[in-house]
PDB file of C-alpha atoms in Angstrom:
ATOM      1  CA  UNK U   1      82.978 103.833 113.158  1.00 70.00           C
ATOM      2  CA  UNK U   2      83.162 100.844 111.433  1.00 77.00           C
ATOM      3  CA  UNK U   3      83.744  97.463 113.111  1.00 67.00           C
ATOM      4  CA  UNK U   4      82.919  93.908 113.635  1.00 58.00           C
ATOM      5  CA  UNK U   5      81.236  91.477 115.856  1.00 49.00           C
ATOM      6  CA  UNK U   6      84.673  88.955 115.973  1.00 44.00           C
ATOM      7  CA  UNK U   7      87.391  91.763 114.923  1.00 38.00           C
ATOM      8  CA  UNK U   8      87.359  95.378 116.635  1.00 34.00           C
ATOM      9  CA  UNK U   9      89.106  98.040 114.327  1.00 38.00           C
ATOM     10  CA  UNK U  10      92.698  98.133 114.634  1.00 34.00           C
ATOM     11  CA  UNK U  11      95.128 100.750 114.744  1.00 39.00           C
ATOM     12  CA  UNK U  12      97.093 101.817 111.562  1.00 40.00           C
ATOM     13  CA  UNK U  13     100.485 100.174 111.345  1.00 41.00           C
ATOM     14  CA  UNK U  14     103.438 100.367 109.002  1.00 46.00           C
ATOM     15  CA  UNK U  15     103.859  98.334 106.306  1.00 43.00           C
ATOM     16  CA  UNK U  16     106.566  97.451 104.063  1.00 53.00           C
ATOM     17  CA  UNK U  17     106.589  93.594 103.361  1.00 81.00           C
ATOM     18  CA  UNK U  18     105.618  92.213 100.320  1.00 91.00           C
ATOM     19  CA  UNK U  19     103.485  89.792 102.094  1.00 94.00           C
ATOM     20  CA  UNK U  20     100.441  92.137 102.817  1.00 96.00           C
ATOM     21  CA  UNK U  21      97.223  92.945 100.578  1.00 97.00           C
ATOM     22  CA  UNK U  22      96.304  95.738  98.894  1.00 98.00           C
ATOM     23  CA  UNK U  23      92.931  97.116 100.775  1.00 98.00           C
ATOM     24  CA  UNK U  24      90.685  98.677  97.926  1.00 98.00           C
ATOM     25  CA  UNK U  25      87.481 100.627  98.631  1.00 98.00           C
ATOM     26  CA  UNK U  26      84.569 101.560  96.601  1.00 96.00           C
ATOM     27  CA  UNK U  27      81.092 102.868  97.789  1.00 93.00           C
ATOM     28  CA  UNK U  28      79.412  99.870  96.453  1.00 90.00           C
ATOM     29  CA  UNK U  29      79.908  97.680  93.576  1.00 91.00           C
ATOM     30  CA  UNK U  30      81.624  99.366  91.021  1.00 90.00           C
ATOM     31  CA  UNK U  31      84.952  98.784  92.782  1.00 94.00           C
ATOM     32  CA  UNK U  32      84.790  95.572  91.763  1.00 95.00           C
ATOM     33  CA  UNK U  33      85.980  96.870  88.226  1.00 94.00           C
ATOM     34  CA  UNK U  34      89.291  97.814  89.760  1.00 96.00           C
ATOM     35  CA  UNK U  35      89.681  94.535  91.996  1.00 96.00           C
ATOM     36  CA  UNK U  36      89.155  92.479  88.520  1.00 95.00           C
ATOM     37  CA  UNK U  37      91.976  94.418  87.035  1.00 95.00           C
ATOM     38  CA  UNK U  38      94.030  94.619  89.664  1.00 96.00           C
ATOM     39  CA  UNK U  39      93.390  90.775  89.602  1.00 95.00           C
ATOM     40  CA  UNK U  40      93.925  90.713  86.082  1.00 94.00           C
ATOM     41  CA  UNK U  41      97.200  92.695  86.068  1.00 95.00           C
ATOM     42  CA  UNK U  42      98.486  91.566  89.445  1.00 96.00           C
ATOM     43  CA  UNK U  43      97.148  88.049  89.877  1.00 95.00           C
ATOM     44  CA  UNK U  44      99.828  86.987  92.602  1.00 95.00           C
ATOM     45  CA  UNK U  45      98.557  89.908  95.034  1.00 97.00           C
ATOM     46  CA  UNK U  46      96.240  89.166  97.998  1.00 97.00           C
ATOM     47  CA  UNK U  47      93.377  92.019  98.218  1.00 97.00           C
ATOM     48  CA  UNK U  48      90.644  93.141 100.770  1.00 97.00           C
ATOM     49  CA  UNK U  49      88.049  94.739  99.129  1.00 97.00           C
ATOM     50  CA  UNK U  50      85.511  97.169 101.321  1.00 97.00           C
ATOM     51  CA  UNK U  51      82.089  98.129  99.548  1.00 96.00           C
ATOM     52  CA  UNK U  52      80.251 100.743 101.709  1.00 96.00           C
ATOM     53  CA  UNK U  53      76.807  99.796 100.409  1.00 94.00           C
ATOM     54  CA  UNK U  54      75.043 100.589 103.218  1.00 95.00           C
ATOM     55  CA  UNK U  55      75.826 104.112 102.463  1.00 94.00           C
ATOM     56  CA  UNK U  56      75.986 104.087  98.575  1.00 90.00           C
ATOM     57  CA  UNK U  57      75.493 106.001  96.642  1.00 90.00           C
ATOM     58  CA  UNK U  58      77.822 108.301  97.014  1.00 91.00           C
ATOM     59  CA  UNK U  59      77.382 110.317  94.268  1.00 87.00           C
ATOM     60  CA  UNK U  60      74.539 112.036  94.978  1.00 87.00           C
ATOM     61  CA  UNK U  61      75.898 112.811  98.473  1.00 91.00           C
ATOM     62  CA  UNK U  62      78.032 116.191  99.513  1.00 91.00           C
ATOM     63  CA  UNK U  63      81.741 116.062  99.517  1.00 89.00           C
ATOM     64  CA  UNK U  64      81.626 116.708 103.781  1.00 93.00           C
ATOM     65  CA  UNK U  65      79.560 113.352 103.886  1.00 95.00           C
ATOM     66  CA  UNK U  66      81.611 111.540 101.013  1.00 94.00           C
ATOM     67  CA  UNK U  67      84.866 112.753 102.966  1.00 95.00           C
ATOM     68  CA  UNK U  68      83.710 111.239 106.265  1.00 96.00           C
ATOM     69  CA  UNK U  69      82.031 108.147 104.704  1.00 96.00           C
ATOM     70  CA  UNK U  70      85.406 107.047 102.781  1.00 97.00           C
ATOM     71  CA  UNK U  71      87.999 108.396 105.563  1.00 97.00           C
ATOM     72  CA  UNK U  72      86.375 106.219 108.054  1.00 96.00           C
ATOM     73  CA  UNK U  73      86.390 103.079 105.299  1.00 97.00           C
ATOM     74  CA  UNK U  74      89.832 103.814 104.991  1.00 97.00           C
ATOM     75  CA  UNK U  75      90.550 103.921 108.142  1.00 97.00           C
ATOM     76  CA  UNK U  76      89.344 100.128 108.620  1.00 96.00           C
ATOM     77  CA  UNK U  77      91.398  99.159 105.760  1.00 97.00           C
ATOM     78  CA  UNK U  78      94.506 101.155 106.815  1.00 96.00           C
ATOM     79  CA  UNK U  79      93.726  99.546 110.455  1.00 95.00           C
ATOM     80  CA  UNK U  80      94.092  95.448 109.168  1.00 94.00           C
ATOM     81  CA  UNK U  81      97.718  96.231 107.841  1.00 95.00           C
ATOM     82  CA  UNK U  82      97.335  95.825 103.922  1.00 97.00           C
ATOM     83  CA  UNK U  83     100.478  97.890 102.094  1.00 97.00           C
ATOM     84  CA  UNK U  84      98.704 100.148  99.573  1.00 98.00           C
ATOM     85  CA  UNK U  85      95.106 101.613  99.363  1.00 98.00           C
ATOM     86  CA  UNK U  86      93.244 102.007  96.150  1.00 98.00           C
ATOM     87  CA  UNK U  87      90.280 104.425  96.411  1.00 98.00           C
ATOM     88  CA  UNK U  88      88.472 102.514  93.504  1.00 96.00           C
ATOM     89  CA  UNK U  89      85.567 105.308  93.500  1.00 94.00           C
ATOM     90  CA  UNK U  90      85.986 108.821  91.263  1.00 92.00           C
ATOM     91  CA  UNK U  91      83.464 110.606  94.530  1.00 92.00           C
ATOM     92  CA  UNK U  92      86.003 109.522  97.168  1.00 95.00           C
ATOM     93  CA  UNK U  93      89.091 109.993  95.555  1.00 94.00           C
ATOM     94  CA  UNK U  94      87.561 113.613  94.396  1.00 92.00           C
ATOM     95  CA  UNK U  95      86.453 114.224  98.056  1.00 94.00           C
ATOM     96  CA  UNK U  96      89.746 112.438 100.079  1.00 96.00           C
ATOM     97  CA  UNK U  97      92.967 112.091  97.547  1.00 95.00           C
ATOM     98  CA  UNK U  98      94.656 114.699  99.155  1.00 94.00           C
ATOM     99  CA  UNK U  99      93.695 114.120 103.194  1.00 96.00           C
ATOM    100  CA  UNK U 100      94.534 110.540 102.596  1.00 97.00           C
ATOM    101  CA  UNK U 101      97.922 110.612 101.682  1.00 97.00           C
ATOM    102  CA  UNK U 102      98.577 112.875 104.447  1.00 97.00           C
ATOM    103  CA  UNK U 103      96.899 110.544 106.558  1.00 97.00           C
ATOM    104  CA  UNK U 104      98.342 107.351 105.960  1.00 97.00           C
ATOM    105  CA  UNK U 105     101.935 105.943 105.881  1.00 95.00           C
ATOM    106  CA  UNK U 106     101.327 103.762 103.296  1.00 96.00           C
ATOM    107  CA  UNK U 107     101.207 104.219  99.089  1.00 97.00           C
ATOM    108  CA  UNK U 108      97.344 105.866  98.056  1.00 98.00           C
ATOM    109  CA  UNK U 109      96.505 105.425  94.478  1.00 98.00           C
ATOM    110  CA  UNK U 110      92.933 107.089  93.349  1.00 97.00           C
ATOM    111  CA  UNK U 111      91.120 106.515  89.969  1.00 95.00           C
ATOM    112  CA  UNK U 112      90.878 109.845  88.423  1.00 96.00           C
ATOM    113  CA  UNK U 113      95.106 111.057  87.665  1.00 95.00           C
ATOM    114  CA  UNK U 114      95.691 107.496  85.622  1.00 96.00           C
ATOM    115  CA  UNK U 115      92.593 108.157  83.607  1.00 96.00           C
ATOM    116  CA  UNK U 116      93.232 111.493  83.141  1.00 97.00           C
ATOM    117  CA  UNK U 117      96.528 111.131  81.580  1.00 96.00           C
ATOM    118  CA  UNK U 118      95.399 107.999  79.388  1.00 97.00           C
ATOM    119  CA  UNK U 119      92.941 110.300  78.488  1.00 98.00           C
ATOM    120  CA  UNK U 120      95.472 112.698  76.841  1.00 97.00           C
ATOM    121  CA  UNK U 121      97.303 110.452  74.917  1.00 97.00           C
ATOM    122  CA  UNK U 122      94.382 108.630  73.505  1.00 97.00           C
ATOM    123  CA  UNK U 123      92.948 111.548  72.192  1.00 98.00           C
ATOM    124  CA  UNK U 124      93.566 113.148  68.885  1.00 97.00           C
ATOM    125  CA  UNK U 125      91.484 116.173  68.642  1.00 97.00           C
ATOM    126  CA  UNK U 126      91.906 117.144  72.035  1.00 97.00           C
ATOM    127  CA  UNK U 127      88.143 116.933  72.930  1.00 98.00           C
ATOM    128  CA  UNK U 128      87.569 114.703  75.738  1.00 98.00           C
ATOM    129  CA  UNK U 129      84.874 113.419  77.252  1.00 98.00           C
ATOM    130  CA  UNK U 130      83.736 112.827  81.002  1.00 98.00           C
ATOM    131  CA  UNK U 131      80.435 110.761  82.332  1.00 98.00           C
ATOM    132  CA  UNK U 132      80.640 110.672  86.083  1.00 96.00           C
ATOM    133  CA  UNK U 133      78.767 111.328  88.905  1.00 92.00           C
ATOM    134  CA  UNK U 134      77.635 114.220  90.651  1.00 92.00           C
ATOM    135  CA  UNK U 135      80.131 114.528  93.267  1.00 91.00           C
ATOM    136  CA  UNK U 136      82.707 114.191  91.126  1.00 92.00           C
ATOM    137  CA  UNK U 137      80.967 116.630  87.894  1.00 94.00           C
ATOM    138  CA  UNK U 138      80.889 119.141  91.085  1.00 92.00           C
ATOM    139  CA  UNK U 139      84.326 118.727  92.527  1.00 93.00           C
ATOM    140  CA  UNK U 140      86.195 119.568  88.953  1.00 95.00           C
ATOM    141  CA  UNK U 141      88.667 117.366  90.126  1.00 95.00           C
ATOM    142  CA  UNK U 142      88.967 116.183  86.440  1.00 96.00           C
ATOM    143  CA  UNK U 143      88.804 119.780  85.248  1.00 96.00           C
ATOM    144  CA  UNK U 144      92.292 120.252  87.565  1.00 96.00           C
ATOM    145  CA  UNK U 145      93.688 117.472  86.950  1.00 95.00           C
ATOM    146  CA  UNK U 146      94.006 118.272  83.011  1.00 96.00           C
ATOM    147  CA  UNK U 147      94.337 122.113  83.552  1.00 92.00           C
ATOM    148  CA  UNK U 148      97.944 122.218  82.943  1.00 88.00           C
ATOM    149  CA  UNK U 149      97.574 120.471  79.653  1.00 94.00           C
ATOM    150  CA  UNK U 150      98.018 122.706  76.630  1.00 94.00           C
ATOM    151  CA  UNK U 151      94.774 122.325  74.221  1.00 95.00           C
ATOM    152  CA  UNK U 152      92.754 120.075  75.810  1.00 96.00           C
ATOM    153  CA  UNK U 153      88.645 120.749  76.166  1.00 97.00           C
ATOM    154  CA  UNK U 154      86.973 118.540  78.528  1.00 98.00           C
ATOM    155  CA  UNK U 155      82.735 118.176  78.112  1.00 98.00           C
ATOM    156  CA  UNK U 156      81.423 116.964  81.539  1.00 98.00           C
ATOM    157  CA  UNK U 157      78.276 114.478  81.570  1.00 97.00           C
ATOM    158  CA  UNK U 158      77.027 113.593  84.594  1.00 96.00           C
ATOM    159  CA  UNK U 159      75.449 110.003  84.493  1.00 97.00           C
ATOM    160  CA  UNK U 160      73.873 109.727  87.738  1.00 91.00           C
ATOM    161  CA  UNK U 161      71.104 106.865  86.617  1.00 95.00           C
ATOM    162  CA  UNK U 162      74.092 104.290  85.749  1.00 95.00           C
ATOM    163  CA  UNK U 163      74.917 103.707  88.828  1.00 90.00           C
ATOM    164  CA  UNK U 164      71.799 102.922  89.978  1.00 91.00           C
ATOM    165  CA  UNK U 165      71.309 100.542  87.100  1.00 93.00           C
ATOM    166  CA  UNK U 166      74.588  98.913  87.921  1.00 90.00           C
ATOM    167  CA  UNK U 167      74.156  98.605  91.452  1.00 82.00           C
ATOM    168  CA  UNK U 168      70.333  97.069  90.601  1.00 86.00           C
ATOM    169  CA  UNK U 169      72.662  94.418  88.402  1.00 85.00           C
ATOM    170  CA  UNK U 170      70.891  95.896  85.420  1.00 92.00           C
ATOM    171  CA  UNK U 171      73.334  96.169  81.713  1.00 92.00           C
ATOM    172  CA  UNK U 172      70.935  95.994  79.275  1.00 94.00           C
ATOM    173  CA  UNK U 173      67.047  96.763  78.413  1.00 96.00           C
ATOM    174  CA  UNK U 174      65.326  99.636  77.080  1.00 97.00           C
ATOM    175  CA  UNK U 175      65.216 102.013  79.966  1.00 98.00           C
ATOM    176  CA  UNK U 176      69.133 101.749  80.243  1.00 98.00           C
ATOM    177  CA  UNK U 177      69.322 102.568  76.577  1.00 98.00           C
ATOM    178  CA  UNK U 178      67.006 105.539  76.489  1.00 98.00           C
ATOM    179  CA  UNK U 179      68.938 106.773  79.665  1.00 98.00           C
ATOM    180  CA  UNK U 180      72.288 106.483  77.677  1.00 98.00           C
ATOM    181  CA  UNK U 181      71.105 108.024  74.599  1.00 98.00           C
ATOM    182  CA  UNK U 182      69.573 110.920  77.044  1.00 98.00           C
ATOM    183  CA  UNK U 183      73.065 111.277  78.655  1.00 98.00           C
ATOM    184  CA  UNK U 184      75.298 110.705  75.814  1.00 98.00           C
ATOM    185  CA  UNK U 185      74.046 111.875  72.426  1.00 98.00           C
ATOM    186  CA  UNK U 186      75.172 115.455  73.507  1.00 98.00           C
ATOM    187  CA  UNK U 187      78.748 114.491  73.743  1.00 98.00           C
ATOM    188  CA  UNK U 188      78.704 112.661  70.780  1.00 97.00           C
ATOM    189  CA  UNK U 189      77.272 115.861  68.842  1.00 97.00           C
ATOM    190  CA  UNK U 190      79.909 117.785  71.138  1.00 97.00           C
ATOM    191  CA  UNK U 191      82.502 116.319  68.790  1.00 97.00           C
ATOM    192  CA  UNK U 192      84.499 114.405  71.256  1.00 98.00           C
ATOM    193  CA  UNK U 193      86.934 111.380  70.110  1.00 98.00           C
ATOM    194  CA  UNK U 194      87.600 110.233  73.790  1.00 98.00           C
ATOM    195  CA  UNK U 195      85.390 109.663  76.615  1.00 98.00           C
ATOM    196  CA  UNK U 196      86.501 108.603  80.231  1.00 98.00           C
ATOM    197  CA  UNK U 197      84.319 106.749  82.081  1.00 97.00           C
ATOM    198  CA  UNK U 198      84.316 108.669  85.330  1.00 95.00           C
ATOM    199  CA  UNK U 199      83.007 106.267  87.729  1.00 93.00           C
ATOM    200  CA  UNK U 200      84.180 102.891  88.808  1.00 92.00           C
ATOM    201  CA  UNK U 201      80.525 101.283  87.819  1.00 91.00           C
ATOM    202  CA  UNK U 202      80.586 102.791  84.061  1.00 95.00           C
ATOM    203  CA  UNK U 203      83.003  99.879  82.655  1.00 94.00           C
ATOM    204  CA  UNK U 204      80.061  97.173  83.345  1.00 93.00           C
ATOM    205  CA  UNK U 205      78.582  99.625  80.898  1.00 96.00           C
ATOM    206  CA  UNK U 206      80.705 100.162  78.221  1.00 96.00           C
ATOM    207  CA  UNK U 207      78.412  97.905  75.897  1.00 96.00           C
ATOM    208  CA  UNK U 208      75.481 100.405  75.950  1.00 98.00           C
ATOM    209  CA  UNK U 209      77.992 103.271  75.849  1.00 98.00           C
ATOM    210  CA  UNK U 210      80.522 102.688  72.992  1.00 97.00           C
ATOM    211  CA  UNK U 211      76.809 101.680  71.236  1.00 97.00           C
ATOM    212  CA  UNK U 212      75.702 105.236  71.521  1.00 98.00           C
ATOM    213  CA  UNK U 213      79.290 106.836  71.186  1.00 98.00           C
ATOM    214  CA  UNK U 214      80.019 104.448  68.016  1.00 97.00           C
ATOM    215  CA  UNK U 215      83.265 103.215  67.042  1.00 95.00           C
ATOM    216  CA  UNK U 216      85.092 106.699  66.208  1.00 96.00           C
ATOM    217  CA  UNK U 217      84.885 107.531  70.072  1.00 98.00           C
ATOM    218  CA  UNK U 218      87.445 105.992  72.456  1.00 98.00           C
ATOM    219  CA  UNK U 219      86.718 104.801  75.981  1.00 98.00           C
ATOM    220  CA  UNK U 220      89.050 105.134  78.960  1.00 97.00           C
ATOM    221  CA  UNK U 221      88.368 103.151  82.053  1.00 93.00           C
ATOM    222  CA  UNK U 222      89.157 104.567  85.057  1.00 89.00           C
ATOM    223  CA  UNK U 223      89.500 101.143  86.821  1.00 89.00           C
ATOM    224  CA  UNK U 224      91.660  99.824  83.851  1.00 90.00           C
ATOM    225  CA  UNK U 225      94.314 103.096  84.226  1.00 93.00           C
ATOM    226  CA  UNK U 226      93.998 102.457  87.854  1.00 95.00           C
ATOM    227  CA  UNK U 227      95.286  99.199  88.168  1.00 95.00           C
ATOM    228  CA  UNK U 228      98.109  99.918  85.827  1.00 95.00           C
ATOM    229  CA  UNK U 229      99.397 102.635  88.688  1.00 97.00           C
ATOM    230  CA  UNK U 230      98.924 100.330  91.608  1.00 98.00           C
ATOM    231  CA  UNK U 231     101.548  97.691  89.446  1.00 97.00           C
ATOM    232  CA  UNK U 232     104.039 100.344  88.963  1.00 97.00           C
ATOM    233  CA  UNK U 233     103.498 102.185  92.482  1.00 97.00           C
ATOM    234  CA  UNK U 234     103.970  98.416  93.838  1.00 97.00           C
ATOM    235  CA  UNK U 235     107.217  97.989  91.921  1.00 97.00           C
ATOM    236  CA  UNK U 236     108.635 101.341  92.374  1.00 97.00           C
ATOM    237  CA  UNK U 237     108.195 101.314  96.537  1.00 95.00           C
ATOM    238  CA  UNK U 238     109.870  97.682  96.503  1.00 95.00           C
ATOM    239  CA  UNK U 239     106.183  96.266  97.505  1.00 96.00           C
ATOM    240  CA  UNK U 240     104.918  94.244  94.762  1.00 96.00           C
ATOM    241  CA  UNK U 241     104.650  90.180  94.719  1.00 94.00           C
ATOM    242  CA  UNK U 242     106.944  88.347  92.134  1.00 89.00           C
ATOM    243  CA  UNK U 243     106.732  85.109  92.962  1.00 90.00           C
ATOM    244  CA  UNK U 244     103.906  82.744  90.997  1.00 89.00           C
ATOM    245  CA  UNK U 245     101.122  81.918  93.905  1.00 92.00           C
ATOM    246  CA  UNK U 246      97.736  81.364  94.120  1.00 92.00           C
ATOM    247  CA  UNK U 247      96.105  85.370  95.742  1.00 94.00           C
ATOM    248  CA  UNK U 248      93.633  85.646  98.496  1.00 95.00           C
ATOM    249  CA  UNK U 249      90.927  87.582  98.024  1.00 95.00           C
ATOM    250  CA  UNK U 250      88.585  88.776 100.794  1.00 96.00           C
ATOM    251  CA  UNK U 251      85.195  90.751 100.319  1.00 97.00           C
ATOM    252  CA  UNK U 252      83.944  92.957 103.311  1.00 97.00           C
ATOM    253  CA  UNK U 253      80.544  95.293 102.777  1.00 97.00           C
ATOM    254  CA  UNK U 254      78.743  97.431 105.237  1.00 96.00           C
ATOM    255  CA  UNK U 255      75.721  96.483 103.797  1.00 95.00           C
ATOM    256  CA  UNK U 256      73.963  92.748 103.240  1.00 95.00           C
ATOM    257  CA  UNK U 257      76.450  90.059 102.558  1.00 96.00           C
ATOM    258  CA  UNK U 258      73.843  88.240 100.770  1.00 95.00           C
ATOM    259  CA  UNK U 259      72.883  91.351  98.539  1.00 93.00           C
ATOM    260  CA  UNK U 260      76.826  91.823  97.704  1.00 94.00           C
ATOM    261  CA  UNK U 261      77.656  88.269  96.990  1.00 94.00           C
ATOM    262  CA  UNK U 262      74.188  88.236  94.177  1.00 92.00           C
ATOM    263  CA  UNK U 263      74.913  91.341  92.803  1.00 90.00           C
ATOM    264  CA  UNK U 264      78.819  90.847  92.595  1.00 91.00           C
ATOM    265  CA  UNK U 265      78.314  87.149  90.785  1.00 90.00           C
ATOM    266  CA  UNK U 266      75.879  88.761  88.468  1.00 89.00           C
ATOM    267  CA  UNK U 267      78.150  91.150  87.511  1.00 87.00           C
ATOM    268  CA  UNK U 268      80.991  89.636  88.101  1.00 90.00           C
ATOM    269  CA  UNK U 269      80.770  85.721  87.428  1.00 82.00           C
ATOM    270  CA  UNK U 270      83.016  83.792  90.105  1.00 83.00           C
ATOM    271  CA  UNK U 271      85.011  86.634  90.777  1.00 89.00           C
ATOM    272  CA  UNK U 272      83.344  87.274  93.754  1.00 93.00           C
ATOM    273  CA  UNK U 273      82.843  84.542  96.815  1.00 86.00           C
ATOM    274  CA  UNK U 274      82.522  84.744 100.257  1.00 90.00           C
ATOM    275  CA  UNK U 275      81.010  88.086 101.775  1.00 96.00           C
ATOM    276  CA  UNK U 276      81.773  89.382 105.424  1.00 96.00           C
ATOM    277  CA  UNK U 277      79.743  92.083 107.047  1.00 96.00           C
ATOM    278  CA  UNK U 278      81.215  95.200 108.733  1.00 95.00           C
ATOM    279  CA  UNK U 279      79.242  97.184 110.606  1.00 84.00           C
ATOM    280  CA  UNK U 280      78.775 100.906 110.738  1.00 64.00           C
ATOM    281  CA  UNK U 281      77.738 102.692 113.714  1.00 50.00           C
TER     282      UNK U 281
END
């Protein structure tokens, strides 16, 4: 369970006012690539952001222990009232999508359907790309998502040293160069002109990667795709914000508050400010 020392868990209510955040939830850091678009994109919407570091990685982690990591994180969120959830992590939205939206009476968006379909139209040839983790190489649940799609090949990478280069606050250096070339020099040779970057941390990459891919291959960022469904799910459910305000944005972690607030201003810049601890046991 996860809770607080000033703020038990609270049961799941309905929401349908305008007026409450978005929760978004990540296993660590690279979440923080969908809050910054969301921000971005939606800059008049309050958001509660949830980083389960104390439990992250979850990509090297089965989908039973992914499932009831990110259900329970949900839960929380679910539990303060916010109006939409955004599963900013490819392993939890391959391990929960489904159980989720049954769950909870409120709009779920994932990462992995948006980039999926910007996938499609970006590419030309038809041969696309996929770094991710683990988890999510294991699940398929990119594999299903573009089965129906006539003519389509997809070349699966998993990438599982990037995240812990990201979560280290490491994007550059020689060791994260060799790793990239070790990981992505087969796709390029694979002849693929589109590449989605299958994990929530991979954007804070995408210098080192479109290096090694070159120009000719196209990136698709998850996080990017994603926020562009929370604005429309927002405006099609009569839930999104459009009056000009200042948003609210509030930064829980299971893990060290200090550790989260360094990490997320290295990565980050100011995007990320005040930290409050949750606590899992």
């Amino acid at each position: 369970m996860i809770g607080n020392q000033s703020a038990p868990v609270l049961e799941s209510v309905h929401v349908t006012t305008t007026d409450a955040p978005i929760g978004v939830f990540d296993s660590g850091f690279g979440g923080l690539t969908v809050a910054r678009a969301l921000r971005d994109q939606l800059p008049g919407e309050d958001m509660v952001y949830l980083g389960d570091t104390a439990r992250a990685p979850y990509g090297t982690k089965s989908l039973g222990e992914v499932r009831e990591y990110a259900l329970e994180c949900l839960d929380y969120l679910a539990g303060t009232g916010v109006k939409a959830l955004v599963i900013a992590c490819n392993s939890a939205s391959s391990a929960v999508l489904r159980d989720a939206r049954e769950r909870y009476d409120i709009p779920v968006i994932d990462v992995i359907l948006p980039a999926a379909r910007r996938a499609v139209r970006a590419s030309r040839s038809g041969r696309i790309g996929l770094i991710c983790t683990e988890a999510t190489a294991h699940s398929g649940s990119y594999d299903d998502a573009l089965a129906a799609v006539p003519d389509v090949e997809l070349v699966t990478a998993p990438c599982p040293l990037f995240v812990e280069f990201v979560e280290a606050g490491v994007t550059g250096g020689a060791e994260l160069m060799d790793a990239a070339r070790g990981y992505l020099l087969p796709l390029r040779e694979a002849g693929i002109d589109t590449l989605i970057l299958g994990c929530t941390h991979y954007p804070l990459l995408s210098g080192v990667i479109s290096y090694v891919m070159g120009d000719e291959v196209s990136l698709v960022s998850s996080a990017d795709e994603c926020a562009k469904e929370v604005y429309a799910t927002l405006l099609d459910t009569g839930r999104l914000r459009t009056e000009p305000r200042e948003a609210h944005l509030r930064f829980l972690t299971t893990g060290s508050p200090e550790l989260f607030a360094g990490i997320g201003r290295r990565l980050m810049g100011g995007f990320v400010e005040q930290v409050e601890q949750v606590y899992t046991v």
